[in-house]
C-alpha positions as protocol buffer text, in pm:
chain_id: "A"
residue {
  index: 1
  type: MET
  ca { x: -269 y: 1921 z: 86 }
}
residue {
  index: 2
  type: ASN
  ca { x: -340 y: 1698 z: 385 }
}
residue {
  index: 3
  type: TRP
  ca { x: -206 y: 1754 z: 738 }
}
residue {
  index: 4
  type: ASN
  ca { x: -296 y: 1642 z: 1090 }
}
residue {
  index: 5
  type: ILE
  ca { x: -189 y: 1937 z: 1305 }
}
residue {
  index: 6
  type: GLU
  ca { x: -215 y: 1763 z: 1646 }
}
residue {
  index: 7
  type: ARG
  ca { x: -485 y: 1993 z: 1792 }
}
residue {
  index: 8
  type: ARG
  ca { x: -253 y: 2296 z: 1783 }
}
residue {
  index: 9
  type: LYS
  ca { x: -434 y: 2620 z: 1874 }
}
residue {
  index: 10
  type: PRO
  ca { x: -442 y: 2875 z: 1588 }
}
residue {
  index: 11
  type: SER
  ca { x: -246 y: 3120 z: 1807 }
}
residue {
  index: 12
  type: SER
  ca { x: 36 y: 2872 z: 1877 }
}
residue {
  index: 13
  type: TRP
  ca { x: 371 y: 2899 z: 1701 }
}
residue {
  index: 14
  type: GLN
  ca { x: 323 y: 2542 z: 1575 }
}
residue {
  index: 15
  type: ALA
  ca { x: -8 y: 2619 z: 1403 }
}
residue {
  index: 16
  type: ARG
  ca { x: 119 y: 2947 z: 1260 }
}
residue {
  index: 17
  type: SER
  ca { x: 425 y: 2773 z: 1120 }
}
residue {
  index: 18
  type: LEU
  ca { x: 218 y: 2494 z: 966 }
}
residue {
  index: 19
  type: VAL
  ca { x: -32 y: 2732 z: 806 }
}
residue {
  index: 20
  type: ASP
  ca { x: 249 y: 2952 z: 672 }
}
residue {
  index: 21
  type: GLU
  ca { x: 403 y: 2649 z: 503 }
}
residue {
  index: 22
  type: ILE
  ca { x: 67 y: 2542 z: 360 }
}
residue {
  index: 23
  type: VAL
  ca { x: 12 y: 2895 z: 223 }
}
residue {
  index: 24
  type: SER
  ca { x: 357 y: 2889 z: 60 }
}
residue {
  index: 25
  type: LEU
  ca { x: 258 y: 2579 z: -139 }
}
residue {
  index: 26
  type: GLU
  ca { x: -41 y: 2760 z: -294 }
}
residue {
  index: 27
  type: PRO
  ca { x: -273 y: 2458 z: -272 }
}
residue {
  index: 28
  type: ASP
  ca { x: -615 y: 2440 z: -436 }
}
residue {
  index: 29
  type: TYR
  ca { x: -759 y: 2218 z: -161 }
}
residue {
  index: 30
  type: VAL
  ca { x: -657 y: 2151 z: 197 }
}
residue {
  index: 31
  type: CYS
  ca { x: -771 y: 1899 z: 457 }
}
residue {
  index: 32
  type: LEU
  ca { x: -663 y: 1953 z: 817 }
}
residue {
  index: 33
  type: THR
  ca { x: -740 y: 1691 z: 1079 }
}
residue {
  index: 34
  type: GLU
  ca { x: -728 y: 1737 z: 1457 }
}
residue {
  index: 35
  type: ALA
  ca { x: -756 y: 2109 z: 1391 }
}
residue {
  index: 36
  type: TRP
  ca { x: -964 y: 2408 z: 1505 }
}
residue {
  index: 37
  type: ARG
  ca { x: -1261 y: 2583 z: 1348 }
}
residue {
  index: 38
  type: GLN
  ca { x: -1044 y: 2895 z: 1307 }
}
residue {
  index: 39
  type: SER
  ca { x: -731 y: 2714 z: 1182 }
}
residue {
  index: 40
  type: LEU
  ca { x: -758 y: 2855 z: 829 }
}
residue {
  index: 41
  type: THR
  ca { x: -955 y: 3174 z: 901 }
}
residue {
  index: 42
  type: ASP
  ca { x: -672 y: 3397 z: 777 }
}
residue {
  index: 43
  type: PHE
  ca { x: -614 y: 3185 z: 469 }
}
residue {
  index: 44
  type: GLY
  ca { x: -897 y: 3338 z: 264 }
}
residue {
  index: 45
  type: GLY
  ca { x: -1094 y: 3102 z: 43 }
}
residue {
  index: 46
  type: HIS
  ca { x: -1371 y: 2881 z: 181 }
}
residue {
  index: 47
  type: ALA
  ca { x: -1348 y: 2653 z: 485 }
}
residue {
  index: 48
  type: ILE
  ca { x: -1599 y: 2401 z: 618 }
}
residue {
  index: 49
  type: SER
  ca { x: -1555 y: 2174 z: 918 }
}
residue {
  index: 50
  type: ALA
  ca { x: -1690 y: 1881 z: 1118 }
}
residue {
  index: 51
  type: GLU
  ca { x: -1657 y: 1852 z: 1494 }
}
residue {
  index: 52
  type: GLY
  ca { x: -1667 y: 1475 z: 1524 }
}
residue {
  index: 53
  type: VAL
  ca { x: -1678 y: 1264 z: 1838 }
}
residue {
  index: 54
  type: ALA
  ca { x: -1460 y: 1346 z: 2140 }
}
residue {
  index: 55
  type: TRP
  ca { x: -1214 y: 1075 z: 2239 }
}
residue {
  index: 56
  type: SER
  ca { x: -1064 y: 1296 z: 2511 }
}
residue {
  index: 57
  type: PRO
  ca { x: -1155 y: 1636 z: 2663 }
}
residue {
  index: 58
  type: GLN
  ca { x: -1155 y: 1903 z: 2391 }
}
residue {
  index: 59
  type: HIS
  ca { x: -1234 y: 2271 z: 2335 }
}
residue {
  index: 60
  type: PRO
  ca { x: -1570 y: 2356 z: 2169 }
}
residue {
  index: 61
  type: ASP
  ca { x: -1381 y: 2510 z: 1876 }
}
residue {
  index: 62
  type: GLU
  ca { x: -1180 y: 2198 z: 1801 }
}
residue {
  index: 63
  type: ARG
  ca { x: -1265 y: 2015 z: 1480 }
}
residue {
  index: 64
  type: LYS
  ca { x: -1168 y: 1666 z: 1372 }
}
residue {
  index: 65
  type: VAL
  ca { x: -1183 y: 1775 z: 1002 }
}
residue {
  index: 66
  type: VAL
  ca { x: -1144 y: 2111 z: 827 }
}
residue {
  index: 67
  type: LEU
  ca { x: -1180 y: 2123 z: 446 }
}
residue {
  index: 68
  type: TRP
  ca { x: -1064 y: 2432 z: 255 }
}
residue {
  index: 69
  type: SER
  ca { x: -1104 y: 2531 z: -111 }
}
residue {
  index: 70
  type: ARG
  ca { x: -1011 y: 2831 z: -322 }
}
residue {
  index: 71
  type: ASN
  ca { x: -1359 y: 2814 z: -473 }
}
residue {
  index: 72
  type: PRO
  ca { x: -1697 y: 2807 z: -294 }
}
residue {
  index: 73
  type: TRP
  ca { x: -1821 y: 2467 z: -176 }
}
residue {
  index: 74
  type: ALA
  ca { x: -2158 y: 2326 z: -281 }
}
residue {
  index: 75
  type: ASP
  ca { x: -2378 y: 2059 z: -123 }
}
residue {
  index: 76
  type: VAL
  ca { x: -2196 y: 2067 z: 211 }
}
residue {
  index: 77
  type: GLU
  ca { x: -2299 y: 1772 z: 427 }
}
residue {
  index: 78
  type: PRO
  ca { x: -2156 y: 1657 z: 762 }
}
residue {
  index: 79
  type: ILE
  ca { x: -2208 y: 1282 z: 779 }
}
residue {
  index: 80
  type: GLU
  ca { x: -2395 y: 1234 z: 1106 }
}
residue {
  index: 81
  type: GLN
  ca { x: -2362 y: 857 z: 1136 }
}
residue {
  index: 82
  type: LEU
  ca { x: -1982 y: 891 z: 1109 }
}
residue {
  index: 83
  type: GLU
  ca { x: -1966 y: 1196 z: 1337 }
}
residue {
  index: 84
  type: ALA
  ca { x: -2070 y: 970 z: 1625 }
}
residue {
  index: 85
  type: ILE
  ca { x: -1766 y: 744 z: 1568 }
}
residue {
  index: 86
  type: GLY
  ca { x: -1493 y: 962 z: 1416 }
}
residue {
  index: 87
  type: SER
  ca { x: -1554 y: 1250 z: 1179 }
}
residue {
  index: 88
  type: ALA
  ca { x: -1641 y: 1308 z: 814 }
}
residue {
  index: 89
  type: ILE
  ca { x: -1773 y: 1589 z: 597 }
}
residue {
  index: 90
  type: THR
  ca { x: -1841 y: 1599 z: 224 }
}
residue {
  index: 91
  type: ALA
  ca { x: -1891 y: 1878 z: -28 }
}
residue {
  index: 92
  type: LYS
  ca { x: -1859 y: 1938 z: -401 }
}
residue {
  index: 93
  type: SER
  ca { x: -1632 y: 2168 z: -599 }
}
residue {
  index: 94
  type: GLU
  ca { x: -1606 y: 2252 z: -969 }
}
residue {
  index: 95
  type: ILE
  ca { x: -1268 y: 2190 z: -1130 }
}
residue {
  index: 96
  type: ASN
  ca { x: -1231 y: 2302 z: -1494 }
}
residue {
  index: 97
  type: GLY
  ca { x: -1602 y: 2251 z: -1549 }
}
residue {
  index: 98
  type: ASN
  ca { x: -1612 y: 1913 z: -1377 }
}
residue {
  index: 99
  type: VAL
  ca { x: -1793 y: 1856 z: -1047 }
}
residue {
  index: 100
  type: VAL
  ca { x: -1576 y: 1667 z: -797 }
}
residue {
  index: 101
  type: ARG
  ca { x: -1691 y: 1545 z: -458 }
}
residue {
  index: 102
  type: PHE
  ca { x: -1446 y: 1585 z: -171 }
}
residue {
  index: 103
  type: VAL
  ca { x: -1470 y: 1381 z: 149 }
}
residue {
  index: 104
  type: GLY
  ca { x: -1265 y: 1480 z: 455 }
}
residue {
  index: 105
  type: VAL
  ca { x: -1229 y: 1205 z: 714 }
}
residue {
  index: 106
  type: CYS
  ca { x: -1075 y: 1135 z: 1052 }
}
residue {
  index: 107
  type: ILE
  ca { x: -1096 y: 758 z: 1092 }
}
residue {
  index: 108
  type: PRO
  ca { x: -1069 y: 641 z: 1456 }
}
residue {
  index: 109
  type: TYR
  ca { x: -728 y: 525 z: 1575 }
}
residue {
  index: 110
  type: HIS
  ca { x: -697 y: 176 z: 1721 }
}
residue {
  index: 111
  type: PHE
  ca { x: -769 y: 272 z: 2085 }
}
residue {
  index: 112
  type: ALA
  ca { x: -1042 y: 528 z: 2004 }
}
residue {
  index: 113
  type: SER
  ca { x: -1344 y: 526 z: 2234 }
}
residue {
  index: 114
  type: PRO
  ca { x: -1613 y: 797 z: 2281 }
}
residue {
  index: 115
  type: LEU
  ca { x: -1538 y: 1012 z: 2585 }
}
residue {
  index: 116
  type: GLY
  ca { x: -1753 y: 924 z: 2887 }
}
residue {
  index: 117
  type: VAL
  ca { x: -1899 y: 606 z: 2740 }
}
residue {
  index: 118
  type: GLU
  ca { x: -1847 y: 291 z: 2946 }
}
residue {
  index: 119
  type: PRO
  ca { x: -1735 y: 27 z: 2896 }
}
residue {
  index: 120
  type: ARG
  ca { x: -1466 y: 159 z: 2663 }
}
residue {
  index: 121
  type: ALA
  ca { x: -1466 y: 30 z: 2306 }
}
residue {
  index: 122
  type: LYS
  ca { x: -1232 y: -258 z: 2239 }
}
residue {
  index: 123
  type: PRO
  ca { x: -925 y: -184 z: 2026 }
}
residue {
  index: 124
  type: TRP
  ca { x: -996 y: -138 z: 1653 }
}
residue {
  index: 125
  type: THR
  ca { x: -1375 y: -173 z: 1693 }
}
residue {
  index: 126
  type: GLU
  ca { x: -1450 y: 198 z: 1631 }
}
residue {
  index: 127
  type: HIS
  ca { x: -1207 y: 200 z: 1338 }
}
residue {
  index: 128
  type: GLU
  ca { x: -1388 y: -95 z: 1181 }
}
residue {
  index: 129
  type: ARG
  ca { x: -1738 y: 44 z: 1251 }
}
residue {
  index: 130
  type: PHE
  ca { x: -1643 y: 368 z: 1078 }
}
residue {
  index: 131
  type: LEU
  ca { x: -1526 y: 179 z: 767 }
}
residue {
  index: 132
  type: GLU
  ca { x: -1844 y: -32 z: 758 }
}
residue {
  index: 133
  type: ILE
  ca { x: -2062 y: 281 z: 749 }
}
residue {
  index: 134
  type: LEU
  ca { x: -1836 y: 461 z: 502 }
}
residue {
  index: 135
  type: LYS
  ca { x: -1829 y: 174 z: 249 }
}
residue {
  index: 136
  type: PRO
  ca { x: -2177 y: 212 z: 90 }
}
residue {
  index: 137
  type: LEU
  ca { x: -2139 y: 591 z: 85 }
}
residue {
  index: 138
  type: LEU
  ca { x: -1812 y: 572 z: -110 }
}
residue {
  index: 139
  type: ALA
  ca { x: -1962 y: 323 z: -354 }
}
residue {
  index: 140
  type: ARG
  ca { x: -2268 y: 544 z: -417 }
}
residue {
  index: 141
  type: TRP
  ca { x: -2069 y: 864 z: -455 }
}
residue {
  index: 142
  type: ALA
  ca { x: -1828 y: 706 z: -704 }
}
residue {
  index: 143
  type: ARG
  ca { x: -2119 y: 615 z: -930 }
}
residue {
  index: 144
  type: ASP
  ca { x: -2226 y: 979 z: -953 }
}
residue {
  index: 145
  type: GLU
  ca { x: -1907 y: 1183 z: -998 }
}
residue {
  index: 146
  type: PRO
  ca { x: -1531 y: 1180 z: -937 }
}
residue {
  index: 147
  type: VAL
  ca { x: -1444 y: 1161 z: -567 }
}
residue {
  index: 148
  type: ILE
  ca { x: -1136 y: 1261 z: -365 }
}
residue {
  index: 149
  type: VAL
  ca { x: -1113 y: 1132 z: -6 }
}
residue {
  index: 150
  type: LEU
  ca { x: -847 y: 1276 z: 222 }
}
residue {
  index: 151
  type: GLY
  ca { x: -765 y: 1295 z: 589 }
}
residue {
  index: 152
  type: ASP
  ca { x: -628 y: 1083 z: 871 }
}
residue {
  index: 153
  type: PHE
  ca { x: -687 y: 714 z: 795 }
}
residue {
  index: 154
  type: ASN
  ca { x: -479 y: 585 z: 1089 }
}
residue {
  index: 155
  type: ARG
  ca { x: -338 y: 303 z: 872 }
}
residue {
  index: 156
  type: ARG
  ca { x: -40 y: 277 z: 643 }
}
residue {
  index: 157
  type: VAL
  ca { x: -99 y: 150 z: 289 }
}
residue {
  index: 158
  type: PRO
  ca { x: 7 y: -120 z: 227 }
}
residue {
  index: 159
  type: ARG
  ca { x: -35 y: -264 z: 578 }
}
residue {
  index: 160
  type: SER
  ca { x: 267 y: -260 z: 809 }
}
residue {
  index: 161
  type: TRP
  ca { x: 106 y: -323 z: 1151 }
}
residue {
  index: 162
  type: GLY
  ca { x: -229 y: -382 z: 1315 }
}
residue {
  index: 163
  type: PRO
  ca { x: -484 y: -659 z: 1259 }
}
residue {
  index: 164
  type: LYS
  ca { x: -507 y: -805 z: 911 }
}
residue {
  index: 165
  type: LYS
  ca { x: -886 y: -817 z: 953 }
}
residue {
  index: 166
  type: SER
  ca { x: -923 y: -441 z: 994 }
}
residue {
  index: 167
  type: TYR
  ca { x: -685 y: -372 z: 706 }
}
residue {
  index: 168
  type: GLU
  ca { x: -887 y: -599 z: 480 }
}
residue {
  index: 169
  type: LYS
  ca { x: -1194 y: -399 z: 584 }
}
residue {
  index: 170
  type: LEU
  ca { x: -1013 y: -80 z: 475 }
}
residue {
  index: 171
  type: GLU
  ca { x: -935 y: -236 z: 138 }
}
residue {
  index: 172
  type: ASP
  ca { x: -1295 y: -351 z: 99 }
}
residue {
  index: 173
  type: THR
  ca { x: -1433 y: -7 z: 194 }
}
residue {
  index: 174
  type: PHE
  ca { x: -1214 y: 161 z: -68 }
}
residue {
  index: 175
  type: SER
  ca { x: -1284 y: -92 z: -341 }
}
residue {
  index: 176
  type: GLY
  ca { x: -1282 y: 96 z: -673 }
}
residue {
  index: 177
  type: TYR
  ca { x: -1065 y: 374 z: -530 }
}
residue {
  index: 178
  type: GLN
  ca { x: -693 y: 431 z: -576 }
}
residue {
  index: 179
  type: PHE
  ca { x: -452 y: 559 z: -312 }
}
residue {
  index: 180
  type: ALA
  ca { x: -210 y: 828 z: -423 }
}
residue {
  index: 181
  type: THR
  ca { x: -21 y: 799 z: -94 }
}
residue {
  index: 182
  type: THR
  ca { x: 109 y: 442 z: -83 }
}
residue {
  index: 183
  type: GLY
  ca { x: 457 y: 337 z: 23 }
}
residue {
  index: 184
  type: ILE
  ca { x: 753 y: 566 z: 93 }
}
residue {
  index: 185
  type: LEU
  ca { x: 685 y: 933 z: 15 }
}
residue {
  index: 186
  type: ASP
  ca { x: 938 y: 1159 z: -156 }
}
residue {
  index: 187
  type: GLU
  ca { x: 1112 y: 1427 z: 51 }
}
residue {
  index: 188
  type: ILE
  ca { x: 1010 y: 1266 z: 379 }
}
residue {
  index: 189
  type: ASN
  ca { x: 1136 y: 909 z: 318 }
}
residue {
  index: 190
  type: ASP
  ca { x: 860 y: 764 z: 532 }
}
residue {
  index: 191
  type: ARG
  ca { x: 516 y: 605 z: 507 }
}
residue {
  index: 192
  type: THR
  ca { x: 204 y: 797 z: 599 }
}
residue {
  index: 193
  type: ILE
  ca { x: -122 y: 728 z: 778 }
}
residue {
  index: 194
  type: ASP
  ca { x: -269 y: 1047 z: 627 }
}
residue {
  index: 195
  type: HIS
  ca { x: -396 y: 960 z: 282 }
}
residue {
  index: 196
  type: ILE
  ca { x: -540 y: 1093 z: -41 }
}
residue {
  index: 197
  type: ALA
  ca { x: -755 y: 842 z: -229 }
}
residue {
  index: 198
  type: PHE
  ca { x: -970 y: 893 z: -536 }
}
residue {
  index: 199
  type: ALA
  ca { x: -1223 y: 743 z: -774 }
}
residue {
  index: 200
  type: GLY
  ca { x: -1243 y: 874 z: -1129 }
}
residue {
  index: 201
  type: SER
  ca { x: -1007 y: 955 z: -1414 }
}
residue {
  index: 202
  type: PHE
  ca { x: -737 y: 1137 z: -1218 }
}
residue {
  index: 203
  type: GLU
  ca { x: -368 y: 1107 z: -1296 }
}
residue {
  index: 204
  type: VAL
  ca { x: -120 y: 1126 z: -1008 }
}
residue {
  index: 205
  type: LYS
  ca { x: 157 y: 1362 z: -1117 }
}
residue {
  index: 206
  type: ARG
  ca { x: 350 y: 1380 z: -791 }
}
residue {
  index: 207
  type: VAL
  ca { x: 315 y: 1291 z: -421 }
}
residue {
  index: 208
  type: TYR
  ca { x: 552 y: 1405 z: -147 }
}
residue {
  index: 209
  type: GLY
  ca { x: 573 y: 1478 z: 225 }
}
residue {
  index: 210
  type: LYS
  ca { x: 646 y: 1793 z: 427 }
}
residue {
  index: 211
  type: SER
  ca { x: 843 y: 1769 z: 749 }
}
residue {
  index: 212
  type: ALA
  ca { x: 675 y: 1786 z: 1088 }
}
residue {
  index: 213
  type: HIS
  ca { x: 989 y: 1961 z: 1216 }
}
residue {
  index: 214
  type: LEU
  ca { x: 1141 y: 2300 z: 1153 }
}
residue {
  index: 215
  type: PRO
  ca { x: 1504 y: 2316 z: 1033 }
}
residue {
  index: 216
  type: ASP
  ca { x: 1610 y: 2388 z: 1394 }
}
residue {
  index: 217
  type: GLY
  ca { x: 1453 y: 2059 z: 1506 }
}
residue {
  index: 218
  type: ARG
  ca { x: 1140 y: 2194 z: 1677 }
}
residue {
  index: 219
  type: ARG
  ca { x: 841 y: 1965 z: 1622 }
}
residue {
  index: 220
  type: ARG
  ca { x: 522 y: 2128 z: 1491 }
}
residue {
  index: 221
  type: SER
  ca { x: 301 y: 1818 z: 1484 }
}
residue {
  index: 222
  type: ASP
  ca { x: 317 y: 1445 z: 1541 }
}
residue {
  index: 223
  type: HIS
  ca { x: 225 y: 1401 z: 1172 }
}
residue {
  index: 224
  type: PHE
  ca { x: 409 y: 1517 z: 864 }
}
residue {
  index: 225
  type: GLY
  ca { x: 219 y: 1681 z: 580 }
}
residue {
  index: 226
  type: VAL
  ca { x: 117 y: 1514 z: 254 }
}
residue {
  index: 227
  type: VAL
  ca { x: 92 y: 1686 z: -85 }
}
residue {
  index: 228
  type: ALA
  ca { x: -53 y: 1532 z: -402 }
}
residue {
  index: 229
  type: VAL
  ca { x: -59 y: 1687 z: -746 }
}
residue {
  index: 230
  type: LEU
  ca { x: -349 y: 1538 z: -946 }
}
residue {
  index: 231
  type: ALA
  ca { x: -450 y: 1604 z: -1306 }
}
């Protein structure tokens, strides 16, 4: 399960509604982006998080990435060189006797620039810098064990807007990986910028979206949720 919850406080009706829906799906793994340290406190299981860089004023408890698992995490490692640009954290989990590395990411959006740093970064430069640093890490991890990368990528796959150069950098960074979340998603009939990519012998059984709105029309987030069933 992968959802950007738009910095909603855990006590807000939006966050409570989102977490209730996530709980109802009984996921094995969850990645929240633009979340809070306490976002999944009442969910049980095991949560880890990475604060990431601030692009605008934020509360000390806000986290760019929260990763949750039913089982304990091992080898938890915030990725410092990416924390200064966007956010990323990695950890391992055992699935049916197999060790799988998970990587939660929040890749900078096109206008991202570290708060208080002048002059401001030019559009897409932080996005591209993040991908350049991530590339050798993804290649090394994929040589060692299966890998699942999930979070806010801030690009649709395949490309629909934005510079071709930066999209080609995304493709190059994820060379050897497959995206489960390409094209139009079932149930939501839309394309996502929140992705689930993987390296290793996984089979994609189903991928679908979950609405950002309640049935009465109230909006819970500016992103819809993404669910992937992998075998």
